[in-house]
Amino acid sequence: QVQLVESGGGLVQAGGSLRLSCAASGRTFSRYRMGWFRQAPGKEREFVAAIRWSVGSTYYADSVKGRFTMSRDNAKNTVYLQMNSLKPEDTAVYYCAASLRTFPLEYEYDYWGQGTQVTVSS
């Protein structure tokens, strides 16, 4: 049974930093693409970042490029999202997801975590 468990969310002031974690279990994730998505109140869920677990190559939404960094720890089967220079518009529930596709669209992610709340105050 695949499980993705996010942690690390919280309340932070604008300009601050948070690191989200996504602990993955139930599969060997070396062939997976892992993604972070977020959903703000009243808005659709949007792509934030992704990583190809096997090679570590990363991809980012323009809105977070240069501020967020996604990484993975093979030994811990965990992916991270380091978020720096946070802005109030980064406030959202952040979700971790996994897909076997190389370049999956959002609906092609097979597994999702429960989400973790990030709130950035101005």
PDB file of C-alpha atoms in Angstrom:
ATOM      1  CA  GLN A   1       0.000   0.000   0.000  1.00  0.00           C
ATOM      2  CA  VAL A   2       1.484   3.278  -1.135  1.00  0.00           C
ATOM      3  CA  GLN A   3       1.549   6.069   1.408  1.00  0.00           C
ATOM      4  CA  LEU A   4       2.730   9.637   1.025  1.00  0.00           C
ATOM      5  CA  VAL A   5       2.849  11.593   4.264  1.00  0.00           C
ATOM      6  CA  GLU A   6       3.613  15.306   4.205  1.00  0.00           C
ATOM      7  CA  SER A   7       4.914  17.292   7.147  1.00  0.00           C
ATOM      8  CA  GLY A   8       6.621  20.585   7.885  1.00  0.00           C
ATOM      9  CA  GLY A   9       3.861  23.051   7.200  1.00  0.00           C
ATOM     10  CA  GLY A  10       3.074  25.911   9.527  1.00  0.00           C
ATOM     11  CA  LEU A  11       2.762  29.645   9.982  1.00  0.00           C
ATOM     12  CA  VAL A  12       5.636  31.866   8.901  1.00  0.00           C
ATOM     13  CA  GLN A  13       6.127  35.561   8.251  1.00  0.00           C
ATOM     14  CA  ALA A  14       6.703  36.873   4.777  1.00  0.00           C
ATOM     15  CA  GLY A  15      10.345  36.492   3.822  1.00  0.00           C
ATOM     16  CA  GLY A  16      10.739  33.445   6.000  1.00  0.00           C
ATOM     17  CA  SER A  17      11.452  29.814   5.155  1.00  0.00           C
ATOM     18  CA  LEU A  18       9.914  26.399   5.630  1.00  0.00           C
ATOM     19  CA  ARG A  19      10.940  22.917   4.578  1.00  0.00           C
ATOM     20  CA  LEU A  20       8.241  20.434   3.683  1.00  0.00           C
ATOM     21  CA  SER A  21       8.872  16.706   3.768  1.00  0.00           C
ATOM     22  CA  CYS A  22       7.060  13.866   2.017  1.00  0.00           C
ATOM     23  CA  ALA A  23       7.799  10.401   3.359  1.00  0.00           C
ATOM     24  CA  ALA A  24       6.993   7.720   0.793  1.00  0.00           C
ATOM     25  CA  SER A  25       6.365   4.055   1.552  1.00  0.00           C
ATOM     26  CA  GLY A  26       4.904   0.942  -0.032  1.00  0.00           C
ATOM     27  CA  ARG A  27       6.883   1.045  -3.270  1.00  0.00           C
ATOM     28  CA  THR A  28      10.357   1.405  -4.644  1.00  0.00           C
ATOM     29  CA  PHE A  29      10.151   4.988  -5.789  1.00  0.00           C
ATOM     30  CA  SER A  30      13.329   5.129  -7.865  1.00  0.00           C
ATOM     31  CA  ARG A  31      11.288   5.008 -11.088  1.00  0.00           C
ATOM     32  CA  TYR A  32       8.762   7.576  -9.963  1.00  0.00           C
ATOM     33  CA  ARG A  33       8.373  11.245 -10.622  1.00  0.00           C
ATOM     34  CA  MET A  34       7.446  13.058  -7.428  1.00  0.00           C
ATOM     35  CA  GLY A  35       5.572  16.327  -7.451  1.00  0.00           C
ATOM     36  CA  TRP A  36       4.494  19.085  -5.109  1.00  0.00           C
ATOM     37  CA  PHE A  37       1.202  20.820  -5.740  1.00  0.00           C
ATOM     38  CA  ARG A  38      -0.677  23.451  -3.775  1.00  0.00           C
ATOM     39  CA  GLN A  39      -4.229  24.665  -3.443  1.00  0.00           C
ATOM     40  CA  ALA A  40      -5.132  28.039  -2.017  1.00  0.00           C
ATOM     41  CA  PRO A  41      -8.640  28.783  -0.714  1.00  0.00           C
ATOM     42  CA  GLY A  42     -11.047  29.326  -3.577  1.00  0.00           C
ATOM     43  CA  LYS A  43      -8.455  28.420  -6.203  1.00  0.00           C
ATOM     44  CA  GLU A  44      -7.648  25.369  -8.267  1.00  0.00           C
ATOM     45  CA  ARG A  45      -4.791  23.117  -7.321  1.00  0.00           C
ATOM     46  CA  GLU A  46      -1.588  24.088  -9.131  1.00  0.00           C
ATOM     47  CA  PHE A  47       1.788  22.550  -9.875  1.00  0.00           C
ATOM     48  CA  VAL A  48       4.710  23.750  -7.771  1.00  0.00           C
ATOM     49  CA  ALA A  49       7.686  21.477  -8.404  1.00  0.00           C
ATOM     50  CA  ALA A  50       8.664  17.968  -9.471  1.00  0.00           C
ATOM     51  CA  ILE A  51      11.672  15.690  -9.387  1.00  0.00           C
ATOM     52  CA  ARG A  52      12.662  12.557 -11.269  1.00  0.00           C
ATOM     53  CA  TRP A  53      13.710  10.339  -8.401  1.00  0.00           C
ATOM     54  CA  SER A  54      16.235   8.311 -10.387  1.00  0.00           C
ATOM     55  CA  VAL A  55      18.328  11.211 -11.676  1.00  0.00           C
ATOM     56  CA  GLY A  56      17.313  14.065  -9.403  1.00  0.00           C
ATOM     57  CA  SER A  57      16.364  16.444 -12.195  1.00  0.00           C
ATOM     58  CA  THR A  58      13.927  19.089 -11.014  1.00  0.00           C
ATOM     59  CA  TYR A  59      11.217  21.256 -12.532  1.00  0.00           C
ATOM     60  CA  TYR A  60       9.523  24.318 -11.076  1.00  0.00           C
ATOM     61  CA  ALA A  61       6.567  26.572 -11.664  1.00  0.00           C
ATOM     62  CA  ASP A  62       7.617  30.066 -12.696  1.00  0.00           C
ATOM     63  CA  SER A  63       6.013  31.486  -9.563  1.00  0.00           C
ATOM     64  CA  VAL A  64       8.450  29.642  -7.276  1.00  0.00           C
ATOM     65  CA  LYS A  65      11.561  29.397  -9.433  1.00  0.00           C
ATOM     66  CA  GLY A  66      14.583  30.742  -7.577  1.00  0.00           C
ATOM     67  CA  ARG A  67      12.814  30.548  -4.191  1.00  0.00           C
ATOM     68  CA  PHE A  68      11.860  26.882  -3.823  1.00  0.00           C
ATOM     69  CA  THR A  69      14.133  23.855  -4.126  1.00  0.00           C
ATOM     70  CA  MET A  70      13.004  20.251  -4.381  1.00  0.00           C
ATOM     71  CA  SER A  71      15.302  17.406  -3.404  1.00  0.00           C
ATOM     72  CA  ARG A  72      15.192  13.752  -2.397  1.00  0.00           C
ATOM     73  CA  ASP A  73      16.906  11.480   0.091  1.00  0.00           C
ATOM     74  CA  ASN A  74      17.130   7.944  -1.252  1.00  0.00           C
ATOM     75  CA  ALA A  75      18.031   6.407   2.089  1.00  0.00           C
ATOM     76  CA  LYS A  76      14.990   7.932   3.782  1.00  0.00           C
ATOM     77  CA  ASN A  77      12.617   7.524   0.814  1.00  0.00           C
ATOM     78  CA  THR A  78      11.699  11.147   1.346  1.00  0.00           C
ATOM     79  CA  VAL A  79      11.381  14.198  -0.871  1.00  0.00           C
ATOM     80  CA  TYR A  80      11.668  17.746   0.373  1.00  0.00           C
ATOM     81  CA  LEU A  81      10.536  21.177  -0.673  1.00  0.00           C
ATOM     82  CA  GLN A  82      12.718  23.942   0.718  1.00  0.00           C
ATOM     83  CA  MET A  83      10.756  27.179   0.509  1.00  0.00           C
ATOM     84  CA  ASN A  84      12.615  30.464   0.953  1.00  0.00           C
ATOM     85  CA  SER A  85      11.557  34.093   0.610  1.00  0.00           C
ATOM     86  CA  LEU A  86       7.971  33.091   1.256  1.00  0.00           C
ATOM     87  CA  LYS A  87       5.178  35.423   0.202  1.00  0.00           C
ATOM     88  CA  PRO A  88       1.573  35.670   1.405  1.00  0.00           C
ATOM     89  CA  GLU A  89       0.481  34.334  -1.985  1.00  0.00           C
ATOM     90  CA  ASP A  90       2.315  31.088  -1.196  1.00  0.00           C
ATOM     91  CA  THR A  91      -0.351  30.375   1.424  1.00  0.00           C
ATOM     92  CA  ALA A  92      -2.005  27.072   0.514  1.00  0.00           C
ATOM     93  CA  VAL A  93      -2.344  23.410   1.345  1.00  0.00           C
ATOM     94  CA  TYR A  94       0.669  21.666  -0.143  1.00  0.00           C
ATOM     95  CA  TYR A  95       0.338  18.144  -1.501  1.00  0.00           C
ATOM     96  CA  CYS A  96       2.931  15.551  -2.420  1.00  0.00           C
ATOM     97  CA  ALA A  97       2.172  13.209  -5.318  1.00  0.00           C
ATOM     98  CA  ALA A  98       3.802  10.334  -7.213  1.00  0.00           C
ATOM     99  CA  SER A  99       3.567   9.176 -10.816  1.00  0.00           C
ATOM    100  CA  LEU A 100       5.274   6.530 -12.944  1.00  0.00           C
ATOM    101  CA  ARG A 101       4.976   8.758 -16.017  1.00  0.00           C
ATOM    102  CA  THR A 102       7.987  10.765 -17.115  1.00  0.00           C
ATOM    103  CA  PHE A 103       6.132  14.041 -17.603  1.00  0.00           C
ATOM    104  CA  PRO A 104       2.758  13.540 -15.982  1.00  0.00           C
ATOM    105  CA  LEU A 105      -0.088  15.963 -16.078  1.00  0.00           C
ATOM    106  CA  GLU A 106      -1.703  16.625 -12.733  1.00  0.00           C
ATOM    107  CA  TYR A 107      -4.418  14.011 -13.238  1.00  0.00           C
ATOM    108  CA  GLU A 108      -1.767  11.443 -14.147  1.00  0.00           C
ATOM    109  CA  TYR A 109      -0.294  11.393 -10.675  1.00  0.00           C
ATOM    110  CA  ASP A 110      -1.343   8.083  -9.157  1.00  0.00           C
ATOM    111  CA  TYR A 111      -0.793   8.681  -5.462  1.00  0.00           C
ATOM    112  CA  TRP A 112      -1.399  11.730  -3.266  1.00  0.00           C
ATOM    113  CA  GLY A 113      -0.676  12.685   0.302  1.00  0.00           C
ATOM    114  CA  GLN A 114      -3.166  14.273   2.660  1.00  0.00           C
ATOM    115  CA  GLY A 115      -1.615  17.732   2.434  1.00  0.00           C
ATOM    116  CA  THR A 116       0.045  20.130   4.859  1.00  0.00           C
ATOM    117  CA  GLN A 117      -1.012  23.729   5.471  1.00  0.00           C
ATOM    118  CA  VAL A 118       1.407  26.568   4.810  1.00  0.00           C
ATOM    119  CA  THR A 119       0.349  30.029   5.932  1.00  0.00           C
ATOM    120  CA  VAL A 120       2.478  33.088   5.197  1.00  0.00           C
ATOM    121  CA  SER A 121       1.553  36.246   7.069  1.00  0.00           C
ATOM    122  CA  SER A 122       2.297  39.709   5.730  1.00  0.00           C
TER     123      SER A 122
END
